[in-house]
Tab-separated table of C-alpha atoms in Angstrom:
chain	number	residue	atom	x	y	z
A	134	UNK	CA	0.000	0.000	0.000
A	135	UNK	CA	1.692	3.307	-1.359
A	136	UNK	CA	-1.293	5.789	-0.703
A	137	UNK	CA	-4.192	5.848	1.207
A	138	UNK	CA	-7.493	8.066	0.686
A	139	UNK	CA	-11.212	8.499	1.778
A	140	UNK	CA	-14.089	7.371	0.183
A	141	UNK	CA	-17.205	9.143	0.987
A	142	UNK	CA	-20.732	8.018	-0.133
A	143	UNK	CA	-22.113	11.577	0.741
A	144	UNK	CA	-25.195	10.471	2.418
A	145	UNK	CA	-27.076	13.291	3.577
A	146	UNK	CA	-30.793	13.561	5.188
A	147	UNK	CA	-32.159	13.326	8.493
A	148	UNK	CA	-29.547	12.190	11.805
A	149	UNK	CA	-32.164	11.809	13.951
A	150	UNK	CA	-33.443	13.984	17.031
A	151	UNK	CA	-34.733	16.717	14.662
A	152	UNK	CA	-31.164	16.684	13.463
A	153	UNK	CA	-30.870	17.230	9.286
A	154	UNK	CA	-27.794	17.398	7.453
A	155	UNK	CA	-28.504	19.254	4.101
A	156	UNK	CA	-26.970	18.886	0.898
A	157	UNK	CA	-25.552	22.281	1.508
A	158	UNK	CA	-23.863	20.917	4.803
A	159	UNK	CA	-22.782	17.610	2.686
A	160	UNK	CA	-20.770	19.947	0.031
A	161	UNK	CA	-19.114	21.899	2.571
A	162	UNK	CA	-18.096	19.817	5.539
A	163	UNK	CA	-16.652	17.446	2.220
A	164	UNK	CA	-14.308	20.490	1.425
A	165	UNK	CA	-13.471	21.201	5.210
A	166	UNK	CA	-12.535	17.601	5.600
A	167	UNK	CA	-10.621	17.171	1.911
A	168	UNK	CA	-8.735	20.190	2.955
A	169	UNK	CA	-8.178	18.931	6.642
A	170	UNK	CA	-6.822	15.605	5.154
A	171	UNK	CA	-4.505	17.688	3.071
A	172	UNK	CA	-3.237	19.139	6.311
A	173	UNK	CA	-2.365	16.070	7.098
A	174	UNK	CA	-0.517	14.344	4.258
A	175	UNK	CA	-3.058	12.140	3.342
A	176	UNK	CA	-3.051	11.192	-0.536
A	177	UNK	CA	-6.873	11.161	-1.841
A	178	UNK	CA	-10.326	12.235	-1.490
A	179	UNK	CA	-12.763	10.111	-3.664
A	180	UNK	CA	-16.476	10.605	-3.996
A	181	UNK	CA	-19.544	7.596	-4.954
A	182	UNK	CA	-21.692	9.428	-7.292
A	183	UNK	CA	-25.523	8.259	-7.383
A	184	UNK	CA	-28.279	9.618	-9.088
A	185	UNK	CA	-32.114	10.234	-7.676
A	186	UNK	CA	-30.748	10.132	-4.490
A	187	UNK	CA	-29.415	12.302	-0.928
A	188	UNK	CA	-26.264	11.475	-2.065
A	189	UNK	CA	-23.508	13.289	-4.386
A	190	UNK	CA	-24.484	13.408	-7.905
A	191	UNK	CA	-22.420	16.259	-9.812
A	192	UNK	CA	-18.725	15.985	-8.454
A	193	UNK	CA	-16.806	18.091	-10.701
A	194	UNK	CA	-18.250	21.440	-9.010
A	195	UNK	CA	-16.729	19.806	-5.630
A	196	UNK	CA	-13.774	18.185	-7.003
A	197	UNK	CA	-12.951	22.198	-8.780
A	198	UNK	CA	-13.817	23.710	-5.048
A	199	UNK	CA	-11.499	21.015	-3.232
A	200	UNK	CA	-9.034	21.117	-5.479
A	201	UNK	CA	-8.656	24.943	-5.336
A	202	UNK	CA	-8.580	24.897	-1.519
A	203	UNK	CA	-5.825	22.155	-1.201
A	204	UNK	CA	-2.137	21.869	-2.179
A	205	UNK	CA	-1.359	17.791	-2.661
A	206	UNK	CA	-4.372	15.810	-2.329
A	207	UNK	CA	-5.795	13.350	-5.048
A	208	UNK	CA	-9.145	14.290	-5.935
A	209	UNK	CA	-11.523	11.878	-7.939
A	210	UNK	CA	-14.545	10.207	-7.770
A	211	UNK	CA	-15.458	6.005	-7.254
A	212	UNK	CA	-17.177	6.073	-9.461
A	213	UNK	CA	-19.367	8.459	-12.140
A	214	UNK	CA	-22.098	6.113	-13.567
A	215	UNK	CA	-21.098	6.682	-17.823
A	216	UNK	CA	-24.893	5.511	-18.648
A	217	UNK	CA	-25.666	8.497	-16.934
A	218	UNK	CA	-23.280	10.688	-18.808
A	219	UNK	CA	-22.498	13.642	-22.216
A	220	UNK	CA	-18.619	11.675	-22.752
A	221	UNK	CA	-17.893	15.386	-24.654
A	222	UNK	CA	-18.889	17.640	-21.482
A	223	UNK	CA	-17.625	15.075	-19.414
A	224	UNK	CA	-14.144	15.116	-20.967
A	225	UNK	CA	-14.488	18.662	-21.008
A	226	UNK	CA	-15.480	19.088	-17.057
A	227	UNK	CA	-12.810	16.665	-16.584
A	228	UNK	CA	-9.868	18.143	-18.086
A	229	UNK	CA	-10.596	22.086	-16.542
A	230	UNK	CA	-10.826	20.201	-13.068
A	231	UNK	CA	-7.177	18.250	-13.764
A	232	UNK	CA	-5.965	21.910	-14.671
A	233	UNK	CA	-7.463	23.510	-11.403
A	234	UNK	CA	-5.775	21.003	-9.529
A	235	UNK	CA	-2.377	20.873	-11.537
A	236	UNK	CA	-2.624	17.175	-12.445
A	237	UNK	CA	-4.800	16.032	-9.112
A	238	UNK	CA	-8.000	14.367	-10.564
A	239	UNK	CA	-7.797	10.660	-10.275
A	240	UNK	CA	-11.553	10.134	-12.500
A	241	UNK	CA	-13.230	6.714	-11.587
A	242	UNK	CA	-16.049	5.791	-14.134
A	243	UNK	CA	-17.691	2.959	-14.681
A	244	UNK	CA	-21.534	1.634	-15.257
A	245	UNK	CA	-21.886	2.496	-11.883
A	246	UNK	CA	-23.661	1.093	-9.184
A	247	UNK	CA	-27.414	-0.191	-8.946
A	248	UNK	CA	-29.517	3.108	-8.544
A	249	UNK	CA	-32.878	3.205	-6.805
A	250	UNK	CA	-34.853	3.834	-9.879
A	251	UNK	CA	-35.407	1.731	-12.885
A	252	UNK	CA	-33.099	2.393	-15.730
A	253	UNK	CA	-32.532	6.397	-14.834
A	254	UNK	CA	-30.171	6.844	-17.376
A	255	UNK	CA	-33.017	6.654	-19.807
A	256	UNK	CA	-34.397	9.443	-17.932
A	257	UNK	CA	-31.518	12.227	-18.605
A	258	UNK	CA	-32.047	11.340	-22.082
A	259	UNK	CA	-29.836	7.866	-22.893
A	260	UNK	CA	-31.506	5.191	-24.782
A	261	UNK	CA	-30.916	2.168	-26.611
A	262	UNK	CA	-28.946	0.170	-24.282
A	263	UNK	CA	-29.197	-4.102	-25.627
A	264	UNK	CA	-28.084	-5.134	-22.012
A	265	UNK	CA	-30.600	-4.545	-19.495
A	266	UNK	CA	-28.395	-3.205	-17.274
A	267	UNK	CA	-27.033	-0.743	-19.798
A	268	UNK	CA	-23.617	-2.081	-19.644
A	269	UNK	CA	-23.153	-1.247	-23.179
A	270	UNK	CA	-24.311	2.168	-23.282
A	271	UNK	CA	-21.380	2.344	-20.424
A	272	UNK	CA	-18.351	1.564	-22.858
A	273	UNK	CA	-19.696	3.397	-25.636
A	274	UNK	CA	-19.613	6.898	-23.789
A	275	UNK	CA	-16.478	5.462	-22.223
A	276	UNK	CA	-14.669	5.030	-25.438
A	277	UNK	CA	-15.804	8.224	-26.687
A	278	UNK	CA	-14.974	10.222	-23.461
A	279	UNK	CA	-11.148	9.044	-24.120
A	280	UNK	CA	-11.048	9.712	-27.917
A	281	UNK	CA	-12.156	13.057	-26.258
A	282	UNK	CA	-9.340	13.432	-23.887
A	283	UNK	CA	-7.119	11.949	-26.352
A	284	UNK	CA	-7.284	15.017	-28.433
A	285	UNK	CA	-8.782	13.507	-31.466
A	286	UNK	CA	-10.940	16.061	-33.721
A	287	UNK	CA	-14.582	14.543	-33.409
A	288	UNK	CA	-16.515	17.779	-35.050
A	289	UNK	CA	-15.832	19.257	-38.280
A	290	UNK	CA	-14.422	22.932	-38.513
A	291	UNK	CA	-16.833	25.329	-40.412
A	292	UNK	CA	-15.082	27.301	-42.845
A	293	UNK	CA	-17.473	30.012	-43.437
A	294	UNK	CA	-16.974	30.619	-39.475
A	295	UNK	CA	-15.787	34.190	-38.222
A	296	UNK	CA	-14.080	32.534	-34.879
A	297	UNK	CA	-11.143	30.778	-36.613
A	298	UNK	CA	-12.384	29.071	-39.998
A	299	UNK	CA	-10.761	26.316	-41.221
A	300	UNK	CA	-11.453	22.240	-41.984
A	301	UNK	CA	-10.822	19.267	-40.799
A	302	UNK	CA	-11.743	18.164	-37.261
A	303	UNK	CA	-11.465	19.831	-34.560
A	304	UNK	CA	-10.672	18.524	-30.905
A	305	UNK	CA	-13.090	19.861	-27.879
A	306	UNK	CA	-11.145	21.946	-25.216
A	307	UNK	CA	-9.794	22.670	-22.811
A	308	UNK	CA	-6.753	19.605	-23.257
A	309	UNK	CA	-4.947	18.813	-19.929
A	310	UNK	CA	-1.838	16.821	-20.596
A	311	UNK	CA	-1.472	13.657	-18.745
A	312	UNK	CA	-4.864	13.066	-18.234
A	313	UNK	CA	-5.688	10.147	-19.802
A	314	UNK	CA	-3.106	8.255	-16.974
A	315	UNK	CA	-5.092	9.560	-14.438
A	316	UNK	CA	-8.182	7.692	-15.757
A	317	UNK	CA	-9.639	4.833	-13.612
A	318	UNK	CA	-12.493	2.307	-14.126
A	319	UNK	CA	-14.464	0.492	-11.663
A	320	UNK	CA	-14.859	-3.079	-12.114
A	321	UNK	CA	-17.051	-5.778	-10.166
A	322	UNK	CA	-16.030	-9.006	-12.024
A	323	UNK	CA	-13.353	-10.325	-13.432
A	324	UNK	CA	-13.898	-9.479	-17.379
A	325	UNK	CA	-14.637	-5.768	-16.151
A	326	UNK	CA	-11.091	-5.695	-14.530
A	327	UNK	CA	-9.628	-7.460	-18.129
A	328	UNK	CA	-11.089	-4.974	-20.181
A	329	UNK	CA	-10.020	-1.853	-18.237
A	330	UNK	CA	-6.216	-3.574	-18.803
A	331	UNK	CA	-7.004	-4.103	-22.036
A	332	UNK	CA	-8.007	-0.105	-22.573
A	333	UNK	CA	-5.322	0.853	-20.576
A	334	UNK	CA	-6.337	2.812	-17.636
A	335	UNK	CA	-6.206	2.063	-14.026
A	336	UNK	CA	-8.730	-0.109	-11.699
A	337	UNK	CA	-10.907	0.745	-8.872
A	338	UNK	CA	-11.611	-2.335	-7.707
A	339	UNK	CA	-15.478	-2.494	-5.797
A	340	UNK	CA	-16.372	-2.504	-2.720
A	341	UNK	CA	-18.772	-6.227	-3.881
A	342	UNK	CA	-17.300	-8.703	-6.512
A	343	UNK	CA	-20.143	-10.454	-8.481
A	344	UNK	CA	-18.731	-14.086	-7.749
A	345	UNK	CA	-19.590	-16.038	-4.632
A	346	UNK	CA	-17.636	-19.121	-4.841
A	347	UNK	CA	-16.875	-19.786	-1.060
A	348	UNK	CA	-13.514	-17.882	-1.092
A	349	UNK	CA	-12.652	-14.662	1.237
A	350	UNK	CA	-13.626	-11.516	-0.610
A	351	UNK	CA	-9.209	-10.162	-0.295
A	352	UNK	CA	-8.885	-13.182	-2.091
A	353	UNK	CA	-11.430	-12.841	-5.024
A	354	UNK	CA	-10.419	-9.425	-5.391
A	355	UNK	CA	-6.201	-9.811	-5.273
A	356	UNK	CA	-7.143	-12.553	-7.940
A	357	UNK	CA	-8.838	-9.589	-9.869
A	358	UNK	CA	-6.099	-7.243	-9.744
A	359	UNK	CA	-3.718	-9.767	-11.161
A	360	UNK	CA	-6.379	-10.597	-14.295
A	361	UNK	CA	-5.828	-7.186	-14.744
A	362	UNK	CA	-2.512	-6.341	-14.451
A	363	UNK	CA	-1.950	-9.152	-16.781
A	364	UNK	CA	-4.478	-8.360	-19.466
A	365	UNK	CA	-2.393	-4.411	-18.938
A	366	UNK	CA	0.611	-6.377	-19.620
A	367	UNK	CA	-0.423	-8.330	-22.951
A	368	UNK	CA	-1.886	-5.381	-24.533
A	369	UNK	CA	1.161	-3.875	-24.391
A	370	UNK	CA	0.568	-0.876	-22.362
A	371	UNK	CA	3.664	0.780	-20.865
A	372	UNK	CA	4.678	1.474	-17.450
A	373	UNK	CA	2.379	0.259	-14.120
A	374	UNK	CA	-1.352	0.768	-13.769
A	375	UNK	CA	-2.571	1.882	-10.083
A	376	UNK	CA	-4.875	-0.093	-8.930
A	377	UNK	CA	-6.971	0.671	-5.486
A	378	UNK	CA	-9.075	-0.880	-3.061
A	379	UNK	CA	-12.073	0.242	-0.240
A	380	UNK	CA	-12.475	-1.209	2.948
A	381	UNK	CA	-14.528	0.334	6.170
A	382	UNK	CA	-11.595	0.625	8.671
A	383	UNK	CA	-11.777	2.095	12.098
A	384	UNK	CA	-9.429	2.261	14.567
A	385	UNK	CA	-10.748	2.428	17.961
A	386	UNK	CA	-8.624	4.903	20.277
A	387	UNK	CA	-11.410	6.708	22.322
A	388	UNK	CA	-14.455	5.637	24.244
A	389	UNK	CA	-16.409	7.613	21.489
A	390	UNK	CA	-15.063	5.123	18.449
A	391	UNK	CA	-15.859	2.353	20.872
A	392	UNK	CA	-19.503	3.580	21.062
A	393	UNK	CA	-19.455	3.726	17.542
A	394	UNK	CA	-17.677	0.801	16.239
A	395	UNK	CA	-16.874	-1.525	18.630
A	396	UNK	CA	-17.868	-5.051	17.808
A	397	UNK	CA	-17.970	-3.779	14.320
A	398	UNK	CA	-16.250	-6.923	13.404
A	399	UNK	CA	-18.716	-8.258	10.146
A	400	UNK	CA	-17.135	-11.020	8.191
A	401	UNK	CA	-17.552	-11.193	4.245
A	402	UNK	CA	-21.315	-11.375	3.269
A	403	UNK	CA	-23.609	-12.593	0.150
A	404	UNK	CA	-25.709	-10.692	-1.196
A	405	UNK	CA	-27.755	-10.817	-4.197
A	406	UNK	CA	-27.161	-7.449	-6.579
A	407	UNK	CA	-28.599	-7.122	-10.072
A	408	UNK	CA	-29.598	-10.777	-10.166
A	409	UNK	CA	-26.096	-11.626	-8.921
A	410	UNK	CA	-24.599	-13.710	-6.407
A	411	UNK	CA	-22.423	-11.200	-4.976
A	412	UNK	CA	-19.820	-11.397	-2.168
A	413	UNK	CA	-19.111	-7.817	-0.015
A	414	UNK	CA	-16.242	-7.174	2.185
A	415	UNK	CA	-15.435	-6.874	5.696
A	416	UNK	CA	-15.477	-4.310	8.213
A	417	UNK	CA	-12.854	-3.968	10.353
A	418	UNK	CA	-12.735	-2.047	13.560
A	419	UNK	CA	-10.272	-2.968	16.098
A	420	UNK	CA	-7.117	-0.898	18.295
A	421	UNK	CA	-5.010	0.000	15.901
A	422	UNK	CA	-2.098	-2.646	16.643
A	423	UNK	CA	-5.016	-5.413	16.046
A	424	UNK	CA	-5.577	-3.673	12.613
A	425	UNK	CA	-2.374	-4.077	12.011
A	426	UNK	CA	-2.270	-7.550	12.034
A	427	UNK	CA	-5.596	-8.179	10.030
A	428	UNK	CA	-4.657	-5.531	6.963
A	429	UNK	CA	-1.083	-7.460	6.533
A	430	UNK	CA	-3.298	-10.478	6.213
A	431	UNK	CA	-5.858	-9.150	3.332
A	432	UNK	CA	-4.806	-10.263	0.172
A	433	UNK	CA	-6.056	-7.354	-1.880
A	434	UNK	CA	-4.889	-5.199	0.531
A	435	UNK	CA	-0.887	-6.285	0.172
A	436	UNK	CA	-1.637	-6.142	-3.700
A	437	UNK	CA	-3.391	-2.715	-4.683
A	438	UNK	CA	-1.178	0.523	-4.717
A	439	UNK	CA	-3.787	2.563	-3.204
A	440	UNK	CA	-6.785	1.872	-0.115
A	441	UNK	CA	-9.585	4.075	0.047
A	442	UNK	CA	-11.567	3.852	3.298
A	443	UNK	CA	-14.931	4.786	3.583
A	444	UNK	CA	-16.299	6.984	6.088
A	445	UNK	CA	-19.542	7.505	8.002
A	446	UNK	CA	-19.966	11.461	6.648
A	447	UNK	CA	-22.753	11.950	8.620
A	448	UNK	CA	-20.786	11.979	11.688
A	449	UNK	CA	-18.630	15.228	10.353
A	450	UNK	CA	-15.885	16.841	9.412
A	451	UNK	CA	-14.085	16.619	13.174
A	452	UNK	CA	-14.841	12.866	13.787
A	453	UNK	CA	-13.685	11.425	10.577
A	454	UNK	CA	-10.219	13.513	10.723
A	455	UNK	CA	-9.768	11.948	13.997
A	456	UNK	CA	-10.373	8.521	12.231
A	457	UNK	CA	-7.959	9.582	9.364
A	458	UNK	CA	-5.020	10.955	11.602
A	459	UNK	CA	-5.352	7.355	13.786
A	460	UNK	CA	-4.881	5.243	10.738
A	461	UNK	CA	-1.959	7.761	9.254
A	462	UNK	CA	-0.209	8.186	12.413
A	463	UNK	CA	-0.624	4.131	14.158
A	464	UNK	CA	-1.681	1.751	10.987
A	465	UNK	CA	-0.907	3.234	7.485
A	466	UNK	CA	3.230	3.012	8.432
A	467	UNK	CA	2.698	-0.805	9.221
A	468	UNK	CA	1.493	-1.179	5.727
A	469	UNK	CA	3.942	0.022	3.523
A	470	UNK	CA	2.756	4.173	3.564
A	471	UNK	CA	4.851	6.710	4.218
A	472	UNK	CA	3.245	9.926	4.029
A	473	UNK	CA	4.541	13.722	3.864
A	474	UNK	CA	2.986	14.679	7.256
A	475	UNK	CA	1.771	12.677	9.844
């Protein structure tokens, strides 16, 4: 493990005892906490994107506003549903956020998650999906949203026009050089993981695999990581993908976290998602010289680059930089991190 992040789902609605956490107070205490993370030397702040729901849906205004308050910090999202998604405004968003943050954006995208409405993407206007799930509708805008970045001229040039006539295709700007590397997809299976290799950008593996053959989740998903890295390999990409992982870690310092999280110790579970046998990973909550011990022994863990951990945003922007500084200062150096600040 090289770097280690947050992944926040960005839940907001009622806490309970008249309390109600806006959208408004989502948005900001996620900028108050990127920027606190930055304080400390942490190396990401990633963002699940959902649609018809209290949770974020348009990240690039908050990825521009986080990455103009902060210095170092990866900013991206895990993941932007593409079925959902303009590839051309999208690659266009994309880029003038990478330039805001001098090269910060780390983009996950992917098909995206199961939303809570039936086929939404058909909603904001994208039809004619074969695969029920609109898997294919995914990879189209995906492919086009990196022809985009690319550079490639996709719209003829008018040459009657009085702002800069001329012919032949022309590219969409802004450009931000280097991009493309920072491109990530989000795979749940095995032949999602092969064809990001294939296309040659970097995996976010998910939080569920859809395969439940009786093995530990670390395992399924370190096996994952290596289909990819080898289909990367035979398609004759060059240099290393980055490859991450997410994983609900808490250490327990305080009689607070206790409260919170102790006992906190679920094993892998099955679930059924989109018709699938699925498996979904652990949490772990333990002292941190117990979590210790149980990260060295995840499989996926030792394997992926970067670990994202996701965090109960509800709670706020003081309690989860508490969480963050315990794992930076007593777990992260176990793993293999060494951070600029701790």
């Amino acid at each position: 493990m090289q770097r280690f992040g947050t992944l926040s789902f960005g839940h907001y609605g009622p806490l309970g005892g008249g309390r109600q956490l806006t959208a408004g107070d989502s948005l900001h205490q996620a900028i108050d906490l990127a920027q606190g993370m930055d304080d400390l030397g942490v190396d990401g702040a990633y963002f699940r994107v959902h649609h018809f729901a209290r949770q974020q849906a348009s990240p690039m205004p908050l990825l521009a506003a986080i990455a103009a308050r902060t210095q170092r910090i990866e900013v991206g999202t895990g993941v932007i549903d593409m079925r959902y998604e303009n590839p051309l405004y999208l690659a266009e968003e994309a880029a003038a956020v990478d330039l805001i943050s001098d090269g910060r954006l780390a983009l996950g995208v992917s098909r995206g998650s199961p939303e809570s409405v039936l086929n939404g993407y058909e909603t904001f206007g994208y039809t004619g999906s074969k695969d029920p799930r609109g898997a294919d509708l995914a990879r189209e805008h995906f492919e086009l949203f990196l022809r985009a970045i690319e550079g490639e001229g996709l719209a003829e040039r008018d040459p009657m026009s009085p702002f800069g006539a001329g012919s032949g295709l022309q590219r969409i700007e802004p450009q931000s050089p280097g991009l493309r590397s920072r491109i990530w997809w989000g795979a749940g299976n095995r032949e999602s993981a092969e064809w990001a290799g294939r296309m040659g950008v970097n995996l976010m593996s998910s939080t569920l695999l859809t395969s439940a053959d009786g093995r530990p989740f670390d395992i399924l998903q370190a096996e994952q990581i290596d289909a990819f890295r080898a289909a990367w390999r035979e398609a004759g990409h060059a240099g290393e993908p980055r490859t991450s992982v997410s994983r609900s870690i808490f250490p327990i310092t305080t009689a607070e976290e206790h409260a919170y999280f102790g006992g906190r110790q679920d094993g892998d579970q099955i679930g059924i998602i989109d018709g699938m046998r699925s498996t979904f990973g652990k949490t772990y909550a333990a002292t941190p010289e117990v979590l210790v011990e149980q990260l060295l022994d995840d499989a996926a863990i030792r394997t992926a680059d970067t670990l994202m951990l996701t965090i109960p945003s509800q709670l706020g922007v003081e309690f989860n930089l508490r969480i963050v500084e315990s794992f930076a200062k007593y777990v992260a150096p176990a793993l293999g991190w060494v951070g600029t600040k701790v």
